[in-house]
Amino acid sequence: MLTDINWLGVFLASVAVFASGFAWFNEKTFFGVWWRLMGKGDEQPGGNNSMAVVFASLVLGIVVQTVVIELILDAVRGTGELNGIGGAGWGIVVGLMIAAASLGHRLFAGHGFRVWLIEVGNDVLNCVIAGAILGALN
């Protein structure tokens, strides 16, 4: 199973997902609104953690996410052809599962629907991007 993983595809998808997250949470896009909605004010991102630890954890999470999507697509490939559009479709399925799972976390934490929408908007987009890339590199 792990030997079937397209590691080049995982790498390319991970880079694309990282770039997407950078664009999504940029100062000129959603970061400022998201940060205010989180109630952070003038606090610096990362809290008390080193930014190296934050980014290393982020990269690890992205790689795990793309490997899981690749494993799902490998299972789907066994049932027939798969392309970028099919991979994107499976990315939507995975993204919606992530979105549904995180809703309760955000609401119980008191962050509300807008924080959830900003965060899961990027999560779903990233799953679609990864699925499309991995599906296309069939």
mmCIF file of C-alpha atoms in Angstrom:
data_model
loop_
_atom_site.group_PDB
_atom_site.id
_atom_site.type_symbol
_atom_site.label_atom_id
_atom_site.label_comp_id
_atom_site.label_asym_id
_atom_site.label_seq_id
_atom_site.Cartn_x
_atom_site.Cartn_y
_atom_site.Cartn_z
ATOM 1 C CA MET A 1 0.000 0.000 0.000
ATOM 2 C CA LEU A 2 2.699 2.520 0.931
ATOM 3 C CA THR A 3 4.756 1.284 -2.017
ATOM 4 C CA ASP A 4 1.954 2.403 -4.359
ATOM 5 C CA ILE A 5 2.129 6.005 -3.200
ATOM 6 C CA ASN A 6 3.139 8.492 -5.857
ATOM 7 C CA TRP A 7 5.663 10.399 -3.745
ATOM 8 C CA LEU A 8 6.358 12.948 -6.466
ATOM 9 C CA GLY A 9 2.616 13.638 -6.601
ATOM 10 C CA VAL A 10 2.475 13.925 -2.798
ATOM 11 C CA PHE A 11 5.370 16.392 -2.901
ATOM 12 C CA LEU A 12 3.807 18.490 -5.681
ATOM 13 C CA ALA A 13 0.377 18.443 -4.031
ATOM 14 C CA SER A 14 1.916 19.384 -0.669
ATOM 15 C CA VAL A 15 3.720 22.364 -2.202
ATOM 16 C CA ALA A 16 0.501 23.476 -3.919
ATOM 17 C CA VAL A 17 -1.492 23.116 -0.688
ATOM 18 C CA PHE A 18 1.128 25.103 1.238
ATOM 19 C CA ALA A 19 0.960 27.858 -1.407
ATOM 20 C CA SER A 20 -2.842 27.825 -1.274
ATOM 21 C CA GLY A 21 -2.801 28.191 2.505
ATOM 22 C CA PHE A 22 -0.295 31.023 2.231
ATOM 23 C CA ALA A 23 -2.563 32.842 -0.221
ATOM 24 C CA TRP A 24 -5.736 32.103 1.776
ATOM 25 C CA PHE A 25 -4.351 33.299 5.097
ATOM 26 C CA ASN A 26 -2.388 36.228 3.689
ATOM 27 C CA GLU A 27 -2.762 39.728 5.149
ATOM 28 C CA LYS A 28 -4.511 40.779 1.929
ATOM 29 C CA THR A 29 -7.046 37.952 2.017
ATOM 30 C CA PHE A 30 -8.585 36.271 5.080
ATOM 31 C CA PHE A 31 -5.895 36.497 7.749
ATOM 32 C CA GLY A 32 -6.933 39.835 9.266
ATOM 33 C CA VAL A 33 -10.622 38.949 9.487
ATOM 34 C CA TRP A 34 -9.873 35.453 10.811
ATOM 35 C CA TRP A 35 -7.397 36.778 13.384
ATOM 36 C CA ARG A 36 -9.878 39.364 14.694
ATOM 37 C CA LEU A 37 -12.690 36.805 14.818
ATOM 38 C CA MET A 38 -10.381 34.549 16.845
ATOM 39 C CA GLY A 39 -10.039 37.439 19.324
ATOM 40 C CA LYS A 40 -6.263 37.660 18.960
ATOM 41 C CA GLY A 41 -5.910 41.437 18.646
ATOM 42 C CA ASP A 42 -2.227 42.419 18.615
ATOM 43 C CA GLU A 43 -0.995 38.964 19.634
ATOM 44 C CA GLN A 44 1.576 37.469 17.272
ATOM 45 C CA PRO A 45 0.751 34.289 15.335
ATOM 46 C CA GLY A 46 2.099 31.112 16.879
ATOM 47 C CA GLY A 47 1.504 32.212 20.449
ATOM 48 C CA ASN A 48 4.397 31.074 22.630
ATOM 49 C CA ASN A 49 5.587 28.518 20.073
ATOM 50 C CA SER A 50 8.603 29.030 17.872
ATOM 51 C CA MET A 51 7.542 29.794 14.294
ATOM 52 C CA ALA A 52 9.912 27.016 13.199
ATOM 53 C CA VAL A 53 7.834 24.556 15.239
ATOM 54 C CA VAL A 54 4.596 26.026 13.863
ATOM 55 C CA PHE A 55 5.723 25.752 10.239
ATOM 56 C CA ALA A 56 7.303 22.308 10.707
ATOM 57 C CA SER A 57 4.011 21.101 12.208
ATOM 58 C CA LEU A 58 2.087 22.719 9.363
ATOM 59 C CA VAL A 59 4.240 21.010 6.735
ATOM 60 C CA LEU A 60 3.918 17.658 8.502
ATOM 61 C CA GLY A 61 0.128 18.045 8.620
ATOM 62 C CA ILE A 62 0.015 18.933 4.920
ATOM 63 C CA VAL A 63 2.105 15.902 3.970
ATOM 64 C CA VAL A 64 -0.090 13.594 6.075
ATOM 65 C CA GLN A 65 -3.198 15.095 4.477
ATOM 66 C CA THR A 66 -1.882 14.577 0.943
ATOM 67 C CA VAL A 67 -0.707 11.026 1.717
ATOM 68 C CA VAL A 68 -4.184 10.149 3.020
ATOM 69 C CA ILE A 69 -5.791 11.605 -0.102
ATOM 70 C CA GLU A 70 -3.307 9.627 -2.213
ATOM 71 C CA LEU A 71 -4.219 6.425 -0.330
ATOM 72 C CA ILE A 72 -7.915 7.080 -0.945
ATOM 73 C CA LEU A 73 -7.260 7.733 -4.622
ATOM 74 C CA ASP A 74 -5.155 4.562 -4.845
ATOM 75 C CA ALA A 75 -8.160 2.599 -3.581
ATOM 76 C CA VAL A 76 -10.407 4.334 -6.111
ATOM 77 C CA ARG A 77 -7.912 3.703 -8.927
ATOM 78 C CA GLY A 78 -8.364 -0.013 -8.307
ATOM 79 C CA THR A 79 -11.975 0.322 -9.458
ATOM 80 C CA GLY A 80 -11.189 2.059 -12.754
ATOM 81 C CA GLU A 81 -9.627 5.114 -14.326
ATOM 82 C CA LEU A 82 -9.044 8.271 -12.360
ATOM 83 C CA ASN A 83 -8.111 11.732 -13.617
ATOM 84 C CA GLY A 84 -7.739 15.229 -12.223
ATOM 85 C CA ILE A 85 -11.485 15.895 -12.184
ATOM 86 C CA GLY A 86 -12.209 12.629 -10.376
ATOM 87 C CA GLY A 87 -9.394 13.371 -7.933
ATOM 88 C CA ALA A 88 -10.844 16.828 -7.273
ATOM 89 C CA GLY A 89 -14.233 15.221 -6.629
ATOM 90 C CA TRP A 90 -12.738 12.889 -4.057
ATOM 91 C CA GLY A 91 -10.936 15.917 -2.612
ATOM 92 C CA ILE A 92 -14.319 17.585 -2.088
ATOM 93 C CA VAL A 93 -15.555 14.474 -0.261
ATOM 94 C CA VAL A 94 -12.515 14.456 2.039
ATOM 95 C CA GLY A 95 -12.716 18.235 2.527
ATOM 96 C CA LEU A 96 -16.387 18.092 3.493
ATOM 97 C CA MET A 97 -15.623 15.336 5.995
ATOM 98 C CA ILE A 98 -12.927 17.536 7.545
ATOM 99 C CA ALA A 99 -15.316 20.510 7.549
ATOM 100 C CA ALA A 100 -18.058 18.556 9.284
ATOM 101 C CA ALA A 101 -15.657 17.159 11.881
ATOM 102 C CA SER A 102 -14.256 20.576 12.777
ATOM 103 C CA LEU A 103 -17.593 22.381 13.117
ATOM 104 C CA GLY A 104 -18.187 21.230 16.680
ATOM 105 C CA HIS A 105 -14.630 22.137 17.694
ATOM 106 C CA ARG A 106 -15.032 25.722 16.510
ATOM 107 C CA LEU A 107 -18.489 26.164 18.013
ATOM 108 C CA PHE A 108 -17.585 24.688 21.391
ATOM 109 C CA ALA A 109 -14.465 26.876 21.443
ATOM 110 C CA GLY A 110 -16.737 29.883 20.931
ATOM 111 C CA HIS A 111 -15.197 30.888 17.609
ATOM 112 C CA GLY A 112 -18.440 30.787 15.646
ATOM 113 C CA PHE A 113 -19.448 30.001 12.114
ATOM 114 C CA ARG A 114 -17.390 32.701 10.394
ATOM 115 C CA VAL A 115 -14.112 31.381 11.792
ATOM 116 C CA TRP A 116 -15.213 27.888 10.816
ATOM 117 C CA LEU A 117 -16.107 29.009 7.276
ATOM 118 C CA ILE A 118 -12.764 30.722 6.755
ATOM 119 C CA GLU A 119 -10.809 27.739 8.052
ATOM 120 C CA VAL A 120 -12.763 24.998 6.302
ATOM 121 C CA GLY A 121 -12.960 27.000 3.101
ATOM 122 C CA ASN A 122 -9.195 26.627 2.896
ATOM 123 C CA ASP A 123 -9.329 22.984 4.030
ATOM 124 C CA VAL A 124 -11.837 22.023 1.328
ATOM 125 C CA LEU A 125 -9.949 23.994 -1.330
ATOM 126 C CA ASN A 126 -6.697 22.305 -0.322
ATOM 127 C CA CYS A 127 -8.247 18.838 -0.514
ATOM 128 C CA VAL A 128 -9.608 19.647 -3.988
ATOM 129 C CA ILE A 129 -6.199 20.914 -5.118
ATOM 130 C CA ALA A 130 -4.402 17.862 -3.737
ATOM 131 C CA GLY A 131 -6.997 15.494 -5.194
ATOM 132 C CA ALA A 132 -6.813 17.145 -8.613
ATOM 133 C CA ILE A 133 -3.016 16.974 -8.717
ATOM 134 C CA LEU A 134 -2.841 13.410 -7.429
ATOM 135 C CA GLY A 135 -5.665 12.289 -9.713
ATOM 136 C CA ALA A 136 -4.047 13.888 -12.747
ATOM 137 C CA LEU A 137 -0.731 12.170 -11.990
ATOM 138 C CA ASN A 138 -2.448 8.794 -12.141
#
